CSV table of C-alpha atoms in Angstrom, one decimal:
chain,number,residue,atom,x,y,z
F,821,MET,CA,87.1,101.3,227.8
F,822,THR,CA,90.0,103.8,227.3
F,823,PRO,CA,93.6,102.0,226.7
F,824,SER,CA,96.6,104.4,227.4
F,825,ALA,CA,97.8,106.9,224.9
F,826,GLU,CA,100.6,104.4,223.8
F,827,GLU,CA,98.0,101.5,223.3
F,828,PRO,CA,94.6,101.9,221.0
F,829,LEU,CA,92.2,99.6,220.9
F,830,ALA,CA,92.4,99.3,216.8
F,831,ALA,CA,95.1,101.2,214.2
F,832,ASP,CA,95.3,101.0,210.7
F,833,GLY,CA,98.5,101.4,208.5
F,834,ARG,CA,97.1,105.0,207.5
F,835,GLY,CA,97.8,106.5,211.1
F,836,ASN,CA,94.5,106.1,212.3
F,837,SER,CA,93.7,104.7,215.8
F,838,LEU,CA,90.6,103.8,217.7
F,839,ILE,CA,91.2,105.3,221.0
F,840,SER,CA,88.1,104.5,223.0
F,841,PHE,CA,84.5,103.0,222.9
F,842,VAL,CA,81.6,103.8,224.9
F,843,ARG,CA,78.4,102.0,224.8
F,844,GLY,CA,74.8,103.0,225.3
F,845,GLY,CA,73.8,106.6,225.8
F,846,GLU,CA,72.9,107.7,222.2
F,847,SER,CA,71.2,110.9,224.1
F,848,ALA,CA,74.6,111.8,225.3
F,849,PRO,CA,77.1,112.0,222.5
F,850,PRO,CA,80.9,112.8,223.7
F,851,LEU,CA,81.4,116.5,224.2
F,852,ASP,CA,85.3,116.2,223.8
F,853,ALA,CA,85.2,115.5,220.2
F,854,SER,CA,82.7,116.5,217.2
F,855,LEU,CA,80.6,113.7,216.1
F,856,ARG,CA,80.6,113.3,212.5
F,857,ALA,CA,80.2,110.2,211.3
F,858,VAL,CA,78.3,106.9,211.8
F,859,LEU,CA,79.1,103.1,210.7
F,860,VAL,CA,76.6,100.5,210.6
F,861,ALA,CA,77.2,96.4,211.5
F,862,LEU,CA,74.4,94.9,209.6
F,863,TRP,CA,74.4,91.1,210.4
F,864,TRP,CA,73.0,88.1,208.3
F,865,SER,CA,73.5,84.4,209.2
F,866,GLY,CA,76.3,85.1,211.5
F,867,ARG,CA,77.9,87.4,209.0
F,868,VAL,CA,78.5,90.8,209.0
F,869,LEU,CA,78.2,93.0,205.8
F,870,MET,CA,81.3,94.6,204.6
F,871,VAL,CA,81.8,96.9,201.7
F,872,PHE,CA,84.7,97.6,199.7
F,873,ASP,CA,85.6,101.2,199.1
F,874,ARG,CA,87.4,101.8,195.8
F,875,TYR,CA,89.2,105.1,197.0
F,876,ARG,CA,90.4,103.3,200.2
F,877,GLN,CA,90.9,100.1,198.4
F,878,SER,CA,89.7,98.1,201.7
F,879,TRP,CA,86.8,96.1,203.0
F,880,GLU,CA,85.0,98.7,205.8
F,881,LEU,CA,81.7,98.7,207.5
F,882,PRO,CA,79.0,100.8,205.8
F,883,GLY,CA,79.0,104.3,206.6
F,884,GLY,CA,79.8,107.5,206.5
F,885,SER,CA,79.8,111.1,207.4
F,886,ILE,CA,76.2,113.1,209.3
F,887,GLU,CA,74.6,115.5,206.9
F,888,GLU,CA,73.3,118.9,207.7
F,889,ASN,CA,70.1,118.3,209.9
F,890,GLU,CA,70.5,114.9,209.8
F,891,SER,CA,70.3,112.8,213.0
F,892,PRO,CA,73.3,110.3,213.8
F,893,ARG,CA,70.7,107.2,213.3
F,894,GLN,CA,69.1,108.9,209.9
F,895,ALA,CA,72.9,109.0,208.6
F,896,ALA,CA,73.3,105.3,209.8
F,897,ALA,CA,70.2,104.1,207.6
F,898,ARG,CA,70.9,106.6,204.8
F,899,GLU,CA,74.7,105.2,204.4
F,900,LEU,CA,73.7,101.9,204.9
F,901,MET,CA,71.1,102.0,201.6
F,902,GLU,CA,73.4,103.9,199.8
F,903,GLU,CA,76.6,102.0,200.0
F,904,SER,CA,74.9,98.3,200.2
F,905,GLY,CA,71.1,98.4,199.1
F,906,GLN,CA,70.5,96.5,202.5
F,907,GLN,CA,68.3,97.1,205.3
F,908,PRO,CA,67.8,95.9,208.6
F,909,ASP,CA,64.4,93.5,209.3
F,910,GLU,CA,64.1,96.4,212.3
F,911,GLY,CA,65.7,99.7,213.5
F,912,LEU,CA,69.0,100.0,214.0
F,913,ARG,CA,70.0,99.4,217.7
F,914,PHE,CA,72.4,102.0,219.0
F,915,ILE,CA,75.6,100.5,220.3
F,916,GLY,CA,77.8,103.6,221.1
F,917,TYR,CA,80.4,106.2,220.4
F,918,ALA,CA,83.9,105.5,219.4
F,919,ARG,CA,86.6,108.2,220.1
F,920,LEU,CA,89.2,107.8,216.9
F,921,VAL,CA,92.5,110.0,216.4
F,922,LEU,CA,92.6,110.6,212.7
F,923,ALA,CA,95.7,111.1,210.1
F,924,PRO,CA,97.0,112.7,209.1
F,925,ASP,CA,96.6,115.9,211.3
F,926,ARG,CA,95.7,114.0,214.6
F,927,ARG,CA,92.6,115.2,214.8
F,928,THR,CA,90.1,113.8,217.3
F,929,GLU,CA,86.7,112.9,216.3
F,930,SER,CA,83.7,110.4,217.2
F,931,LEU,CA,81.3,108.2,215.5
F,932,ALA,CA,78.3,106.9,216.3
F,933,LEU,CA,78.3,102.7,215.9
F,934,TYR,CA,75.1,101.0,214.7
F,935,ALA,CA,74.0,97.5,214.4
F,936,GLY,CA,71.0,95.7,213.0
F,937,SER,CA,70.0,92.3,211.3
F,938,CYS,CA,68.4,91.2,208.3
F,939,THR,CA,66.8,88.2,206.9
F,940,VAL,CA,66.5,89.1,203.3
F,941,ILE,CA,69.6,90.2,201.1
F,942,HIS,CA,68.8,92.7,198.5
F,943,PRO,CA,70.5,92.9,195.2
F,944,PHE,CA,73.9,95.2,195.3
F,945,VAL,CA,74.5,97.7,192.5
F,946,PRO,CA,78.0,98.9,192.6
F,947,THR,CA,78.3,102.6,193.1
F,948,GLN,CA,81.3,105.4,192.1
F,949,GLU,CA,82.2,104.7,196.0
F,950,ILE,CA,81.4,101.0,196.5
F,951,GLU,CA,82.8,98.3,194.5
F,952,LYS,CA,81.2,95.4,195.7
F,953,ILE,CA,80.0,93.8,199.2
F,954,ARG,CA,80.7,90.8,201.1
F,955,TRP,CA,79.3,89.1,204.3
F,956,TRP,CA,81.8,88.2,206.6
F,957,ASN,CA,82.3,85.9,209.4
F,958,LEU,CA,85.1,88.0,210.9
F,959,LEU,CA,87.3,85.1,210.9
F,960,GLU,CA,88.0,83.7,207.1
F,961,PRO,CA,90.5,85.9,205.3
F,962,LEU,CA,89.0,88.5,202.8
F,963,PRO,CA,90.8,89.5,199.5
F,964,GLY,CA,92.9,92.7,199.9
F,965,CYS,CA,93.1,94.7,202.9
F,966,VAL,CA,90.5,94.9,205.7
F,967,GLN,CA,90.3,98.2,207.8
F,968,PRO,CA,91.2,96.9,211.4
F,969,LEU,CA,89.3,99.9,213.1
F,970,ASP,CA,85.7,98.7,211.6
F,971,THR,CA,86.5,95.0,212.5
F,972,TYR,CA,87.0,95.8,215.8
F,973,LEU,CA,84.1,97.7,216.0
F,974,ALA,CA,82.1,95.2,214.1
F,975,ALA,CA,83.0,92.4,216.7
F,976,LEU,CA,81.7,94.7,219.4
F,977,THR,CA,78.0,94.2,218.1
F,978,GLN,CA,77.8,90.7,218.2
């Protein structure tokens, strides 16, 4: 699904926009925008894992940059563990590729979205980047700012 240039799928207050999302096709990443990041929607008991980023002061899906010589799938598993201490019961499922326009320079990038589920919650230890975690049903209010792009993408993984 791709909206017109005036209608992003989701936008935040910082000038970032989610402009398209394409399901499936993990082996065929987008060619028109660099693939630099991953996000993970980990589900437990009908709730998705959100992490509170100390720097951006917002609730987000776990994720981050793909390192050199790392596949997007490897980056997703690493970022999930680093940011939350959580692991899926089985491997992560590839959901699709999101295309974003990012502020302040309006550059276009893509990210890979993965999902998984867990039955065991592991202890969380705050890090320099992540202050706390929360399991969220996508409906109840979370205290503070919630990243709307991540909320939109999390809903696509249900």
